[in-house]
Amino acid sequence: MTLVNETDPATSTESYRGSAGEHLWRHFADMAAAKKKPLRVITRGEGCYLIDSEGNRLLDGLSNLFCVNVGYSYGPEFAEAASEQYLELGYHSSWGTTHPRAIELAEKLASLAPGELNHVFFTPSGGESVEAAWKVARQYFLLRGERRWKAISRDMAYHGTTMGALSLMGIPEVREPFAPLVPTAGTVRNTKRYGRPSAETEREFTAFLLDDMEQRIVAEGPDTVAMVIIEPVQNHGGMLVAPAGYHAGVRALCDRYGILLVADETITAFGRVGAWFASDLYDIRPDIITTAKGLSSAHAVLGAIIVSDEVYAPFDQAGQILLHGNTFGGHPVMAAVALRNLEIMERLDLPHRVLSKQDELRGKLESLSALDIVVDVRGTGFFYAVELASERLDGTPLTDDEKAWLYGDEVLAGGLEERGVLLRISLDGGDPVVCVAPPLVADTAEFDVLTEALRDVLGTISRHYAGL
């Protein structure tokens, strides 16, 4: 099917939908569902809003995929940066030689990163950053005369979809179709607090989690474990903030057993939680940081790993080479756009702005707790989860059919869209969660639109829930 420039938006929309149905295989998408419900085609962005092919204006309450940190109004600046770079040098790799934008961006990231993380290796995405980090960790130990290959991750954690990164994922239903995967040390407990015994103090919870991780390390054999990978605030499972002392305890365990600590900051870096890097905010002191998304506010295809001086040292010896690379890592046009993105973020002082506005956003979301259906509100920065009930009011579990009825796309996500808000509804581990992560330029007006739409739709669902 050939698309044409239609003057009639409805006709143009149908052309796009028809062609998408024939040719476009969307990611993590139920392709058959589009045959029952018309596919929404987004054509423009403005501020914190997206506009579809029919002219509907929708608040992007998720920063698309937790990535459009500066929103959609800086296209002219990104276009200028990309155009200037295309006119100068459209492509060059960073293999045997390199180019100015890769050097400048690496220097910038090293200046923003915590501690002695001074060495930057570019990738095309967050998952590929995780893949690169694991390969760095494995080869690092080989260069030190040790044979360590395993990695420990956390239950329900999402780290990407390449075969290595997928092997670290703690979401069984996403892993299972591709088994057998790369051998790892498996997963340990995540930091979700809701649903645990209320008598358990913060200190006891931290000790429980660290004991679980240490038992796994010992069971696997510490001399086989190359790295532990954690998100500073875990996305899947619903914005899980670690209890006090947890990150320091993980760092201590890694030091005790000589294991590298990797902070997966694909989402949490570049202002999302109120700092350039969440590792700095929580004093995680990782050996490697993986990142992507907010590095360019997703206006360029780019990721990176940032490694410490200690991890880099064995590779900085005569004849030693990291046996990893890709064609597009550090692409000059992508790097130019990322540099402009960081310049915009600094100009707007977005990390500090998030810190100054996070209590307002959290307060508005916590007001939803008055609804029976809302059981927990958690998160930090511009990164929150509203967890919904998995049990009836009498404490008996909801059936899968009941969950599908209450939280299905037609009622919950569809209801929010009808009210002009786009959010993600997740059923991680069977626990229904509404994910809230607006662009970092969002303000009171956007918070109000978002929370009032949630209040309206969840209020309706809550009334149905009360009758179960």
Short mmCIF file of C-alpha atoms in Angstrom, two decimals:
data_model
loop_
_atom_site.label_atom_id
_atom_site.label_comp_id
_atom_site.label_asym_id
_atom_site.label_seq_id
_atom_site.Cartn_x
_atom_site.Cartn_y
_atom_site.Cartn_z
CA MET A 1 0.00 0.00 0.00
CA THR A 2 1.36 3.42 -0.96
CA LEU A 3 0.73 6.30 1.41
CA VAL A 4 -0.13 9.71 -0.02
CA ASN A 5 -0.40 13.14 1.53
CA GLU A 6 -4.12 13.34 2.19
CA THR A 7 -5.93 16.58 2.92
CA ASP A 8 -8.60 14.61 4.76
CA PRO A 9 -7.14 13.53 8.17
CA ALA A 10 -9.60 10.63 8.47
CA THR A 11 -8.58 9.21 5.09
CA SER A 12 -4.90 9.67 5.89
CA THR A 13 -5.36 7.90 9.23
CA GLU A 14 -7.03 4.93 7.59
CA SER A 15 -4.19 4.74 5.06
CA TYR A 16 -1.64 4.63 7.86
CA ARG A 17 -3.60 2.03 9.78
CA GLY A 18 -4.01 -0.16 6.72
CA SER A 19 -0.32 0.00 5.84
CA ALA A 20 0.73 -0.62 9.46
CA GLY A 21 -1.45 -3.72 9.56
CA GLU A 22 0.20 -5.05 6.42
CA HIS A 23 3.83 -4.17 7.05
CA LEU A 24 4.76 -2.77 10.48
CA TRP A 25 5.58 -5.32 13.19
CA ARG A 26 5.39 -3.26 16.38
CA HIS A 27 7.46 -4.04 19.47
CA PHE A 28 5.88 -5.96 22.37
CA ALA A 29 2.54 -5.50 20.61
CA ASP A 30 -0.47 -7.77 20.25
CA MET A 31 -0.68 -7.37 16.51
CA ALA A 32 -4.06 -9.06 16.24
CA ALA A 33 -5.57 -6.58 18.70
CA ALA A 34 -5.19 -3.75 16.17
CA LYS A 35 -7.73 -5.55 14.01
CA LYS A 36 -10.32 -5.11 16.77
CA LYS A 37 -9.34 -1.65 18.02
CA PRO A 38 -8.18 1.10 15.63
CA LEU A 39 -4.44 1.74 15.91
CA ARG A 40 -3.56 5.19 17.22
CA VAL A 41 -0.99 6.91 14.98
CA ILE A 42 1.02 9.69 16.69
CA THR A 43 2.17 12.39 14.28
CA ARG A 44 3.42 15.33 16.38
CA GLY A 45 4.72 16.32 19.79
CA GLU A 46 4.50 19.59 21.68
CA GLY A 47 5.73 20.21 25.22
CA CYS A 48 4.46 17.27 27.29
CA TYR A 49 1.78 16.37 24.73
CA LEU A 50 1.44 14.06 21.75
CA ILE A 51 -0.98 14.69 18.88
CA ASP A 52 -2.35 11.85 16.78
CA SER A 53 -3.32 11.72 13.11
CA GLU A 54 -6.91 12.64 13.97
CA GLY A 55 -5.86 15.75 15.90
CA ASN A 56 -6.39 14.34 19.41
CA ARG A 57 -4.07 15.87 22.00
CA LEU A 58 -2.82 13.49 24.73
CA LEU A 59 -0.65 14.13 27.77
CA ASP A 60 2.37 11.83 27.65
CA GLY A 61 2.40 10.65 31.25
CA LEU A 62 5.19 8.13 30.66
CA SER A 63 7.76 10.21 28.75
CA ASN A 64 6.92 7.72 25.99
CA LEU A 65 9.14 4.89 27.30
CA PHE A 66 10.63 6.69 30.32
CA CYS A 67 12.94 8.50 27.92
CA VAL A 68 11.71 11.83 26.47
CA ASN A 69 13.06 13.78 29.43
CA VAL A 70 12.99 17.26 27.85
CA GLY A 71 9.63 16.71 26.16
CA TYR A 72 8.79 17.50 22.55
CA SER A 73 9.40 21.23 22.08
CA TYR A 74 13.13 21.22 21.38
CA GLY A 75 12.97 19.68 17.91
CA PRO A 76 14.39 22.80 16.22
CA GLU A 77 17.48 22.69 18.43
CA PHE A 78 17.99 18.98 17.85
CA ALA A 79 17.48 19.49 14.12
CA GLU A 80 20.07 22.25 14.13
CA ALA A 81 22.61 20.08 15.98
CA ALA A 82 22.00 17.13 13.65
CA SER A 83 22.09 19.28 10.51
CA GLU A 84 25.36 20.94 11.45
CA GLN A 85 26.90 17.55 12.12
CA TYR A 86 25.60 16.03 8.87
CA LEU A 87 27.18 18.90 6.94
CA GLU A 88 30.49 18.34 8.73
CA LEU A 89 30.64 14.54 9.02
CA GLY A 90 27.63 12.27 8.64
CA TYR A 91 29.24 9.10 9.94
CA HIS A 92 32.44 7.73 11.39
CA SER A 93 33.07 4.90 13.83
CA SER A 94 35.07 4.92 17.04
CA TRP A 95 37.16 1.87 16.20
CA GLY A 96 40.69 2.51 14.99
CA THR A 97 40.03 6.26 14.80
CA THR A 98 37.29 8.51 16.12
CA HIS A 99 35.67 11.94 15.71
CA PRO A 100 35.17 15.13 17.78
CA ARG A 101 31.57 14.58 18.94
CA ALA A 102 32.33 11.17 20.49
CA ILE A 103 35.30 12.69 22.33
CA GLU A 104 33.27 15.66 23.55
CA LEU A 105 30.34 13.52 24.70
CA ALA A 106 32.59 11.05 26.50
CA GLU A 107 34.29 13.94 28.30
CA LYS A 108 30.91 15.41 29.24
CA LEU A 109 29.61 12.12 30.63
CA ALA A 110 32.78 11.57 32.63
CA SER A 111 32.35 15.02 34.16
CA LEU A 112 28.74 14.26 35.19
CA ALA A 113 29.26 10.67 36.39
CA PRO A 114 29.98 9.99 40.07
CA GLY A 115 33.32 9.04 41.58
CA GLU A 116 36.06 7.77 39.30
CA LEU A 117 33.84 6.64 36.44
CA ASN A 118 35.87 8.30 33.70
CA HIS A 119 35.78 5.99 30.67
CA VAL A 120 32.85 5.86 28.21
CA PHE A 121 32.01 3.14 25.68
CA PHE A 122 29.10 4.02 23.37
CA THR A 123 26.30 1.67 22.33
CA PRO A 124 23.02 2.07 20.39
CA SER A 125 20.62 1.26 23.29
CA GLY A 126 20.14 0.43 26.96
CA GLY A 127 19.95 -3.30 26.40
CA GLU A 128 23.14 -3.20 24.38
CA SER A 129 24.75 -1.19 27.18
CA VAL A 130 23.89 -4.01 29.60
CA GLU A 131 25.28 -6.52 27.11
CA ALA A 132 28.51 -4.52 26.85
CA ALA A 133 28.82 -4.20 30.64
CA TRP A 134 28.61 -7.96 31.10
CA LYS A 135 31.26 -8.53 28.44
CA VAL A 136 33.51 -5.91 30.04
CA ALA A 137 33.07 -7.62 33.42
CA ARG A 138 33.91 -11.05 32.03
CA GLN A 139 36.99 -9.90 30.13
CA TYR A 140 38.12 -7.73 33.05
CA PHE A 141 38.44 -10.80 35.24
CA LEU A 142 40.14 -12.81 32.50
CA LEU A 143 42.77 -10.08 32.20
CA ARG A 144 43.28 -10.40 35.97
CA GLY A 145 43.74 -14.16 35.68
CA GLU A 146 40.28 -15.09 37.02
CA ARG A 147 37.53 -17.09 35.31
CA ARG A 148 34.31 -15.34 36.35
CA TRP A 149 31.30 -15.38 34.06
CA LYS A 150 28.10 -15.28 36.13
CA ALA A 151 25.90 -12.29 36.87
CA ILE A 152 23.32 -11.75 39.60
CA SER A 153 20.22 -9.66 38.95
CA ARG A 154 16.94 -9.12 40.82
CA ASP A 155 13.52 -10.67 40.56
CA MET A 156 11.22 -8.84 38.10
CA ALA A 157 14.06 -6.61 36.83
CA TYR A 158 14.08 -5.67 33.14
CA HIS A 159 17.54 -5.20 31.61
CA GLY A 160 16.93 -5.49 27.86
CA THR A 161 16.09 -8.05 25.19
CA THR A 162 19.37 -9.10 23.56
CA MET A 163 20.22 -12.68 24.54
CA GLY A 164 22.73 -11.66 27.19
CA ALA A 165 20.62 -8.89 28.68
CA LEU A 166 17.54 -11.12 28.46
CA SER A 167 19.39 -13.73 30.51
CA LEU A 168 19.63 -11.16 33.31
CA MET A 169 15.94 -10.33 33.17
CA GLY A 170 13.87 -11.33 36.17
CA ILE A 171 10.57 -11.58 34.27
CA PRO A 172 9.93 -15.28 33.58
CA GLU A 173 7.25 -14.88 30.90
CA VAL A 174 9.59 -12.74 28.76
CA ARG A 175 12.52 -15.13 29.17
CA GLU A 176 10.82 -18.47 28.67
CA PRO A 177 10.21 -18.38 24.87
CA PHE A 178 13.96 -18.00 24.28
CA ALA A 179 15.40 -20.62 26.63
CA PRO A 180 18.04 -21.88 27.01
CA LEU A 181 19.67 -18.53 27.70
CA VAL A 182 23.19 -17.45 28.64
CA PRO A 183 24.14 -19.07 31.98
CA THR A 184 23.87 -16.65 34.90
CA ALA A 185 23.70 -16.90 38.66
CA GLY A 186 19.97 -16.24 38.56
CA THR A 187 17.99 -13.65 40.45
CA VAL A 188 17.70 -12.50 44.05
CA ARG A 189 14.81 -10.80 45.82
CA ASN A 190 13.86 -7.31 44.72
CA THR A 191 13.16 -4.41 47.07
CA LYS A 192 9.36 -4.34 46.88
CA ARG A 193 8.08 -3.55 50.34
CA TYR A 194 4.31 -3.50 49.81
CA GLY A 195 2.72 -6.75 50.93
CA ARG A 196 5.51 -7.74 53.31
CA PRO A 197 4.78 -8.06 57.06
CA SER A 198 4.20 -4.60 58.51
CA ALA A 199 6.12 -5.54 61.67
CA GLU A 200 9.29 -5.87 59.64
CA THR A 201 11.37 -2.74 60.27
CA GLU A 202 13.38 -0.98 57.60
CA ARG A 203 16.59 -2.34 59.07
CA GLU A 204 15.22 -5.89 59.20
CA PHE A 205 14.02 -5.63 55.59
CA THR A 206 17.44 -4.45 54.43
CA ALA A 207 19.17 -7.24 56.35
CA PHE A 208 16.77 -9.80 54.86
CA LEU A 209 17.50 -8.63 51.29
CA LEU A 210 21.26 -8.54 51.77
CA ASP A 211 21.28 -11.97 53.39
CA ASP A 212 19.35 -13.33 50.42
CA MET A 213 21.92 -11.85 48.01
CA GLU A 214 24.87 -13.15 50.00
CA GLN A 215 23.38 -16.64 50.15
CA ARG A 216 23.10 -16.60 46.36
CA ILE A 217 26.70 -15.45 45.94
CA VAL A 218 27.98 -18.16 48.28
CA ALA A 219 25.82 -20.86 46.69
CA GLU A 220 27.10 -20.02 43.22
CA GLY A 221 30.72 -19.79 44.34
CA PRO A 222 31.98 -16.22 44.71
CA ASP A 223 34.94 -16.87 42.40
CA THR A 224 32.51 -17.53 39.52
CA VAL A 225 30.44 -14.34 39.89
CA ALA A 226 31.61 -11.43 37.74
CA MET A 227 28.95 -8.84 38.52
CA VAL A 228 25.81 -7.85 40.38
CA ILE A 229 23.46 -5.62 38.38
CA ILE A 230 20.77 -3.45 39.98
CA GLU A 231 18.62 -0.51 38.96
CA PRO A 232 18.88 2.25 41.61
CA VAL A 233 15.07 2.41 41.45
CA GLN A 234 13.66 -0.74 39.84
CA ASN A 235 11.12 -0.09 37.11
CA HIS A 236 9.38 -3.45 36.65
CA GLY A 237 7.47 -4.36 39.76
CA GLY A 238 6.49 -0.71 40.06
CA MET A 239 9.20 1.86 40.85
CA LEU A 240 10.80 0.00 43.73
CA VAL A 241 12.87 2.28 45.96
CA ALA A 242 15.39 0.40 48.09
CA PRO A 243 15.23 0.56 51.90
CA ALA A 244 17.80 2.51 53.90
CA GLY A 245 21.23 0.89 53.92
CA TYR A 246 20.53 -1.44 51.00
CA HIS A 247 22.82 0.12 48.40
CA ALA A 248 25.68 0.46 50.88
CA GLY A 249 25.15 -3.18 51.81
CA VAL A 250 25.25 -4.35 48.19
CA ARG A 251 28.46 -2.37 47.66
CA ALA A 252 29.96 -4.02 50.75
CA LEU A 253 29.00 -7.52 49.53
CA CYS A 254 30.58 -6.85 46.14
CA ASP A 255 33.75 -5.62 47.84
CA ARG A 256 33.83 -8.63 50.17
CA TYR A 257 33.67 -11.12 47.31
CA GLY A 258 35.55 -9.14 44.66
CA ILE A 259 32.50 -8.71 42.41
CA LEU A 260 31.84 -5.75 40.10
CA LEU A 261 28.72 -3.69 40.86
CA VAL A 262 26.79 -2.47 37.82
CA ALA A 263 24.11 0.21 38.15
CA ASP A 264 21.62 -0.05 35.29
CA GLU A 265 20.64 3.59 34.87
CA THR A 266 18.95 3.23 31.50
CA ILE A 267 15.93 4.98 33.05
CA THR A 268 17.15 6.65 36.24
CA ALA A 269 20.00 8.76 34.82
CA PHE A 270 19.74 12.30 33.45
CA GLY A 271 17.37 13.85 35.94
CA ARG A 272 14.59 11.27 36.22
CA VAL A 273 15.00 10.94 40.01
CA GLY A 274 16.44 14.39 40.68
CA ALA A 275 20.14 13.90 39.89
CA TRP A 276 22.28 13.44 36.82
CA PHE A 277 22.81 9.87 38.03
CA ALA A 278 20.78 8.06 40.67
CA SER A 279 24.01 6.33 41.69
CA ASP A 280 25.19 9.70 42.99
CA LEU A 281 21.91 10.42 44.76
CA TYR A 282 21.95 7.06 46.57
CA ASP A 283 25.75 6.79 46.99
CA ILE A 284 25.80 3.42 45.21
CA ARG A 285 29.44 3.74 44.07
CA PRO A 286 29.13 1.35 41.11
CA ASP A 287 32.05 0.08 39.06
CA ILE A 288 30.03 0.43 35.84
CA ILE A 289 26.96 2.47 34.91
CA THR A 290 24.81 1.52 31.95
CA THR A 291 22.64 4.15 30.34
CA ALA A 292 20.68 5.28 27.26
CA LYS A 293 17.15 6.82 27.04
CA GLY A 294 17.56 10.22 28.77
CA LEU A 295 21.09 10.61 27.40
CA SER A 296 19.49 12.04 24.26
CA SER A 297 15.93 12.32 25.62
CA ALA A 298 15.36 9.61 22.97
CA HIS A 299 15.80 12.16 20.19
CA ALA A 300 18.83 10.16 19.07
CA VAL A 301 19.62 6.44 19.11
CA LEU A 302 22.40 6.24 21.66
CA GLY A 303 23.49 4.47 24.83
CA ALA A 304 26.69 4.21 26.84
CA ILE A 305 28.51 2.41 29.61
CA ILE A 306 30.70 4.42 31.96
CA VAL A 307 33.41 2.46 33.80
CA SER A 308 35.72 3.24 36.67
CA ASP A 309 39.44 3.80 36.42
CA GLU A 310 40.00 0.45 38.15
CA VAL A 311 37.87 -1.51 35.67
CA TYR A 312 39.45 0.27 32.71
CA ALA A 313 43.05 -0.25 33.86
CA PRO A 314 43.57 -3.85 32.60
CA PHE A 315 42.35 -2.82 29.14
CA ASP A 316 44.83 0.07 29.06
CA GLN A 317 47.84 -2.22 28.77
CA ALA A 318 49.84 -2.81 25.60
CA GLY A 319 48.18 -5.41 23.38
CA GLN A 320 44.92 -5.59 25.32
CA ILE A 321 41.64 -4.95 23.46
CA LEU A 322 38.03 -5.09 24.60
CA LEU A 323 36.72 -7.60 22.09
CA HIS A 324 33.41 -5.86 21.59
CA GLY A 325 32.05 -3.15 19.33
CA ASN A 326 29.25 -2.10 17.01
CA THR A 327 28.80 0.02 13.93
CA PHE A 328 26.60 2.73 15.39
CA GLY A 329 27.95 3.28 18.92
CA GLY A 330 28.93 6.95 19.23
CA HIS A 331 27.56 7.85 15.79
CA PRO A 332 28.58 11.51 15.23
CA VAL A 333 25.05 12.77 14.51
CA MET A 334 23.61 10.91 17.50
CA ALA A 335 26.40 12.23 19.72
CA ALA A 336 25.77 15.79 18.51
CA VAL A 337 22.08 15.51 19.42
CA ALA A 338 22.95 14.04 22.83
CA LEU A 339 25.34 16.91 23.52
CA ARG A 340 22.60 19.40 22.67
CA ASN A 341 20.17 17.48 24.91
CA LEU A 342 22.54 17.72 27.87
CA GLU A 343 23.04 21.42 27.12
CA ILE A 344 19.25 21.94 27.23
CA MET A 345 18.95 19.96 30.46
CA GLU A 346 21.69 22.07 32.06
CA ARG A 347 20.07 25.29 30.83
CA LEU A 348 16.74 24.23 32.38
CA ASP A 349 18.48 22.78 35.46
CA LEU A 350 16.21 19.75 35.13
CA PRO A 351 17.70 17.53 37.87
CA HIS A 352 17.20 20.30 40.43
CA ARG A 353 13.78 21.09 38.99
CA VAL A 354 12.68 17.48 39.51
CA LEU A 355 13.82 17.64 43.13
CA SER A 356 11.84 20.84 43.66
CA LYS A 357 8.65 19.46 42.06
CA GLN A 358 8.67 15.78 43.12
CA ASP A 359 6.77 16.34 46.38
CA GLU A 360 3.97 18.10 44.53
CA LEU A 361 3.62 15.25 42.03
CA ARG A 362 3.81 12.63 44.76
CA GLY A 363 1.21 14.45 46.88
CA LYS A 364 -1.27 14.56 44.02
CA LEU A 365 -0.76 10.86 43.31
CA GLU A 366 -1.05 9.94 46.99
CA SER A 367 -4.45 11.64 47.08
CA LEU A 368 -5.66 8.71 44.97
CA SER A 369 -5.11 6.43 47.99
CA ALA A 370 -8.58 7.40 49.16
CA LEU A 371 -9.92 5.03 46.49
CA ASP A 372 -10.40 1.41 47.61
CA ILE A 373 -8.75 0.15 44.45
CA VAL A 374 -5.44 1.97 45.17
CA VAL A 375 -3.25 0.00 47.58
CA ASP A 376 0.13 1.73 47.26
CA VAL A 377 1.77 4.79 45.77
CA ARG A 378 5.58 4.71 45.59
CA GLY A 379 8.54 6.08 43.73
CA THR A 380 10.66 9.21 43.64
CA GLY A 381 11.51 12.11 41.35
CA PHE A 382 9.28 11.96 38.28
CA PHE A 383 9.09 8.17 38.52
CA TYR A 384 6.06 6.72 40.34
CA ALA A 385 3.84 3.68 40.51
CA VAL A 386 0.21 3.49 41.61
CA GLU A 387 -0.40 -0.14 42.58
CA LEU A 388 -3.96 -1.42 42.33
CA ALA A 389 -5.68 -4.14 44.31
CA SER A 390 -4.94 -7.80 43.56
CA GLU A 391 -7.35 -8.92 46.29
CA ARG A 392 -11.01 -8.28 47.05
CA LEU A 393 -11.97 -6.19 50.05
CA ASP A 394 -12.37 -9.41 52.05
CA GLY A 395 -8.74 -10.37 51.29
CA THR A 396 -9.41 -13.18 48.82
CA PRO A 397 -7.39 -13.01 45.57
CA LEU A 398 -8.94 -11.62 42.42
CA THR A 399 -9.13 -14.13 39.60
CA ASP A 400 -7.29 -13.51 36.34
CA ASP A 401 -10.64 -12.84 34.65
CA GLU A 402 -11.56 -10.29 37.30
CA LYS A 403 -8.22 -8.53 36.88
CA ALA A 404 -8.66 -8.51 33.13
CA TRP A 405 -12.13 -7.01 33.53
CA LEU A 406 -11.06 -4.33 36.02
CA TYR A 407 -7.69 -3.42 34.54
CA GLY A 408 -7.98 -4.36 30.88
CA ASP A 409 -6.97 -1.94 28.14
CA GLU A 410 -10.54 -1.09 27.24
CA VAL A 411 -11.52 0.14 30.72
CA LEU A 412 -8.33 1.47 32.33
CA ALA A 413 -5.92 2.49 29.55
CA GLY A 414 -8.81 3.23 27.20
CA GLY A 415 -10.57 5.33 29.82
CA LEU A 416 -7.42 7.35 30.42
CA GLU A 417 -6.96 7.91 26.69
CA GLU A 418 -10.54 9.13 26.41
CA ARG A 419 -9.61 11.71 29.03
CA GLY A 420 -6.48 12.72 27.11
CA VAL A 421 -3.79 10.90 29.09
CA LEU A 422 -1.33 8.19 28.01
CA LEU A 423 0.04 5.97 30.79
CA ARG A 424 1.30 2.40 31.01
CA ILE A 425 -0.68 -0.26 32.85
CA SER A 426 1.53 -3.15 33.90
CA LEU A 427 0.66 -6.50 35.43
CA ASP A 428 4.18 -7.27 36.65
CA GLY A 429 4.08 -10.53 38.54
CA GLY A 430 0.29 -10.33 38.53
CA ASP A 431 0.25 -7.06 40.52
CA PRO A 432 -1.52 -4.33 38.53
CA VAL A 433 0.49 -1.10 38.44
CA VAL A 434 -0.09 2.25 36.76
CA CYS A 435 3.30 3.69 35.78
CA VAL A 436 3.65 7.48 35.99
CA ALA A 437 6.76 9.19 34.58
CA PRO A 438 6.00 12.51 32.86
CA PRO A 439 8.63 14.52 30.98
CA LEU A 440 10.90 16.42 33.34
CA VAL A 441 9.51 19.71 32.02
CA ALA A 442 6.01 18.85 33.29
CA ASP A 443 4.48 21.24 35.81
CA THR A 444 1.39 21.68 37.99
CA ALA A 445 -0.99 21.89 35.02
CA GLU A 446 0.21 18.54 33.68
CA PHE A 447 0.15 16.97 37.17
CA ASP A 448 -3.49 18.05 37.53
CA VAL A 449 -4.54 16.67 34.13
CA LEU A 450 -2.83 13.38 34.91
CA THR A 451 -4.16 12.87 38.44
CA GLU A 452 -7.70 13.98 37.67
CA ALA A 453 -7.91 11.55 34.76
CA LEU A 454 -6.65 8.80 37.07
CA ARG A 455 -9.11 9.81 39.79
CA ASP A 456 -12.02 9.69 37.36
CA VAL A 457 -11.17 6.34 35.77
CA LEU A 458 -9.99 4.62 38.96
CA GLY A 459 -13.07 5.93 40.78
CA THR A 460 -15.29 4.15 38.27
CA ILE A 461 -13.22 0.96 38.55
CA SER A 462 -13.26 1.21 42.35
CA ARG A 463 -17.06 1.15 42.35
CA HIS A 464 -17.02 -2.05 40.27
CA TYR A 465 -14.35 -3.49 42.57
CA ALA A 466 -16.43 -2.84 45.69
CA GLY A 467 -19.16 -5.06 44.28
CA LEU A 468 -16.95 -8.13 43.82
#
